[in-house]
XYZ file of N, CA and C in Angstrom:
219
model
N 9.763 -32.860 -16.427
C 10.446 -31.586 -16.554
C 9.577 -30.494 -15.939
N 10.199 -29.603 -15.225
C 9.436 -28.575 -14.536
C 9.100 -27.410 -15.470
N 8.042 -26.723 -15.115
C 7.582 -25.576 -15.898
C 8.425 -24.355 -15.548
N 8.793 -23.567 -16.556
C 9.576 -22.370 -16.319
C 8.696 -21.307 -15.653
N 9.252 -20.622 -14.674
C 8.503 -19.600 -13.953
C 8.241 -18.407 -14.865
N 7.038 -17.884 -14.766
C 6.655 -16.727 -15.569
C 7.242 -15.470 -14.942
N 7.843 -14.641 -15.784
C 8.376 -13.360 -15.319
C 7.512 -12.253 -15.890
N 6.974 -11.430 -15.011
C 6.082 -10.357 -15.423
C 6.860 -9.049 -15.514
N 6.491 -8.230 -16.478
C 7.151 -6.935 -16.632
C 6.697 -5.994 -15.526
N 7.506 -4.985 -15.269
C 7.145 -4.022 -14.231
C 5.909 -3.220 -14.641
N 5.690 -3.023 -15.933
C 4.493 -2.319 -16.392
C 3.239 -3.119 -16.067
N 3.307 -4.434 -16.281
C 2.172 -5.303 -15.979
C 1.887 -5.312 -14.478
N 2.945 -5.417 -13.669
C 2.779 -5.409 -12.216
C 2.143 -4.112 -11.744
N 2.608 -3.004 -12.303
C 2.058 -1.708 -11.908
C 0.594 -1.584 -12.306
N 0.241 -2.074 -13.495
C -1.141 -2.000 -13.958
C -2.066 -2.791 -13.033
N -1.658 -3.989 -12.675
C -2.470 -4.835 -11.802
C -2.542 -4.244 -10.392
N -1.416 -3.762 -9.877
C -1.391 -3.196 -8.525
C -2.257 -1.945 -8.436
N -2.204 -1.095 -9.432
C -3.029 0.111 -9.409
C -4.513 -0.224 -9.519
N -4.847 -1.241 -10.296
C -6.246 -1.671 -10.385
C -6.714 -2.197 -9.023
N -5.832 -2.873 -8.304
C -6.194 -3.384 -6.978
C -6.357 -2.248 -5.977
N -5.504 -1.235 -6.068
C -5.597 -0.107 -5.145
C -6.845 0.720 -5.424
N -7.160 0.911 -6.704
C -8.349 1.677 -7.058
C -9.629 0.937 -6.719
N -9.515 -0.368 -6.505
C -10.649 -1.234 -6.168
C -11.724 -1.223 -7.247
N -11.263 -1.244 -8.506
C -12.199 -1.376 -9.625
C -12.938 -2.707 -9.536
N -12.203 -3.729 -9.157
C -12.752 -5.070 -8.976
C -12.143 -5.652 -7.708
N -12.691 -6.753 -7.258
C -12.110 -7.409 -6.093
C -10.809 -8.098 -6.508
N -10.014 -8.452 -5.517
C -8.740 -9.120 -5.790
C -8.961 -10.457 -6.500
N -9.936 -11.286 -6.087
C -10.168 -12.524 -6.839
C -10.590 -12.284 -8.289
N -11.362 -11.243 -8.537
C -11.748 -10.932 -9.911
C -10.542 -10.506 -10.736
N -9.671 -9.693 -10.146
C -8.457 -9.292 -10.859
C -7.547 -10.484 -11.132
N -7.443 -11.377 -10.148
C -6.606 -12.566 -10.329
C -7.140 -13.440 -11.456
N -8.452 -13.586 -11.533
C -9.043 -14.384 -12.606
C -8.855 -13.706 -13.957
N -8.997 -12.383 -13.993
C -8.866 -11.670 -15.258
C -7.450 -11.781 -15.822
N -6.442 -11.607 -14.955
C -5.061 -11.594 -15.418
C -4.376 -12.957 -15.332
N -5.030 -13.937 -14.737
C -4.476 -15.282 -14.662
C -3.291 -15.404 -13.720
N -3.356 -14.706 -12.593
C -2.286 -14.775 -11.610
C -2.885 -15.100 -10.252
N -2.030 -15.420 -9.302
C -2.499 -15.809 -7.975
C -2.776 -14.578 -7.124
N -3.686 -14.737 -6.166
C -4.073 -13.647 -5.270
C -2.888 -13.058 -4.508
N -2.014 -13.925 -4.025
C -0.897 -13.431 -3.226
C 0.074 -12.605 -4.053
N 0.147 -12.866 -5.355
C 1.007 -12.034 -6.185
C 0.477 -10.613 -6.253
N -0.826 -10.474 -6.385
C -1.418 -9.135 -6.429
C -1.158 -8.418 -5.107
N -1.360 -9.116 -4.002
C -1.129 -8.501 -2.695
C 0.335 -8.121 -2.494
N 1.253 -8.943 -2.987
C 2.671 -8.612 -2.823
C 3.079 -7.456 -3.732
N 2.406 -7.267 -4.853
C 2.722 -6.149 -5.751
C 2.123 -4.846 -5.249
N 1.023 -4.900 -4.510
C 0.398 -3.671 -4.022
C 1.084 -3.141 -2.763
N 1.711 -4.009 -1.995
C 2.367 -3.589 -0.761
C 3.367 -2.464 -0.928
N 4.316 -2.572 -1.862
C 5.285 -1.488 -2.042
C 4.653 -0.171 -2.498
N 3.465 -0.210 -3.061
C 2.796 1.028 -3.466
C 2.012 1.653 -2.330
N 1.436 0.828 -1.469
C 0.574 1.351 -0.410
C 1.380 2.027 0.698
N 2.522 1.473 1.081
C 3.290 2.060 2.182
C 3.718 3.500 1.903
N 4.291 3.824 0.741
C 4.613 5.238 0.504
C 3.374 6.126 0.455
N 2.253 5.600 -0.036
C 1.023 6.389 -0.083
C 0.547 6.702 1.330
N 0.699 5.767 2.247
C 0.294 6.002 3.634
C 1.168 7.073 4.272
N 2.464 7.026 3.973
C 3.359 8.039 4.531
C 3.007 9.421 4.003
N 2.733 9.523 2.703
C 2.354 10.812 2.118
C 1.020 11.285 2.673
N 0.102 10.361 2.857
C -1.211 10.734 3.372
C -1.100 11.301 4.789
N -0.279 10.673 5.624
C -0.100 11.160 6.985
C 0.593 12.521 6.985
N 1.572 12.704 6.108
C 2.265 13.983 6.027
C 1.328 15.078 5.532
N 0.527 14.777 4.530
C -0.405 15.774 4.017
C -1.499 16.097 5.030
N -1.877 15.137 5.834
C -2.887 15.392 6.862
C -2.373 16.379 7.905
N -1.061 16.360 8.130
C -0.469 17.311 9.073
C -0.431 18.704 8.447
N 0.001 18.766 7.172
C 0.143 20.068 6.513
C -1.189 20.654 6.079
N -2.082 19.805 5.594
C -3.385 20.256 5.100
C -4.486 19.452 5.793
N -4.965 19.885 6.927
C -5.959 19.107 7.677
C -7.251 18.817 6.917
N -7.599 19.675 5.957
C -8.850 19.449 5.215
C -8.662 18.498 4.040
N -7.454 18.018 3.792
C -7.194 17.161 2.646
C -7.802 15.785 2.878
N -8.595 15.309 1.919
C -9.226 13.985 2.069
C -8.338 12.886 1.525
N -7.636 13.144 0.433
C -6.643 12.201 -0.076
C -7.196 10.946 -0.704
N -6.299 10.026 -0.919
C -6.603 8.756 -1.561
C -7.150 7.801 -0.510
N -8.264 7.138 -0.782
C -8.842 6.231 0.227
C -8.039 4.935 0.346
N -6.993 4.949 1.152
C -6.134 3.787 1.339
C -6.134 3.439 2.817
N -6.301 2.163 3.114
C -6.229 1.731 4.508
C -4.767 1.599 4.893
N -4.365 2.313 5.913
C -2.963 2.287 6.338
C -2.817 1.522 7.636
C-alpha cells in the first residue's frame, strides 16, 4: 500500500520560504530541520522571489538610493 502524500498548510510553506529568503540557514539545513526535500523549499520560494524582484526594480527607478531586500533576481 502506498504512503499518503503529505499536505502542508500555506502558513507552514510561507514560514519555510521566508526563512530560506532571509538566509537564516542554508537550504539543506532548513530541509533537515523541517523534514522536507530541498526542491520543495525551492519551489515554495519561487513565487515569493519574483514579485520581490519586480518591486525592487521598480523602487530602484523611483528611489535610486534605495538598497532594498538582498534578493538575487
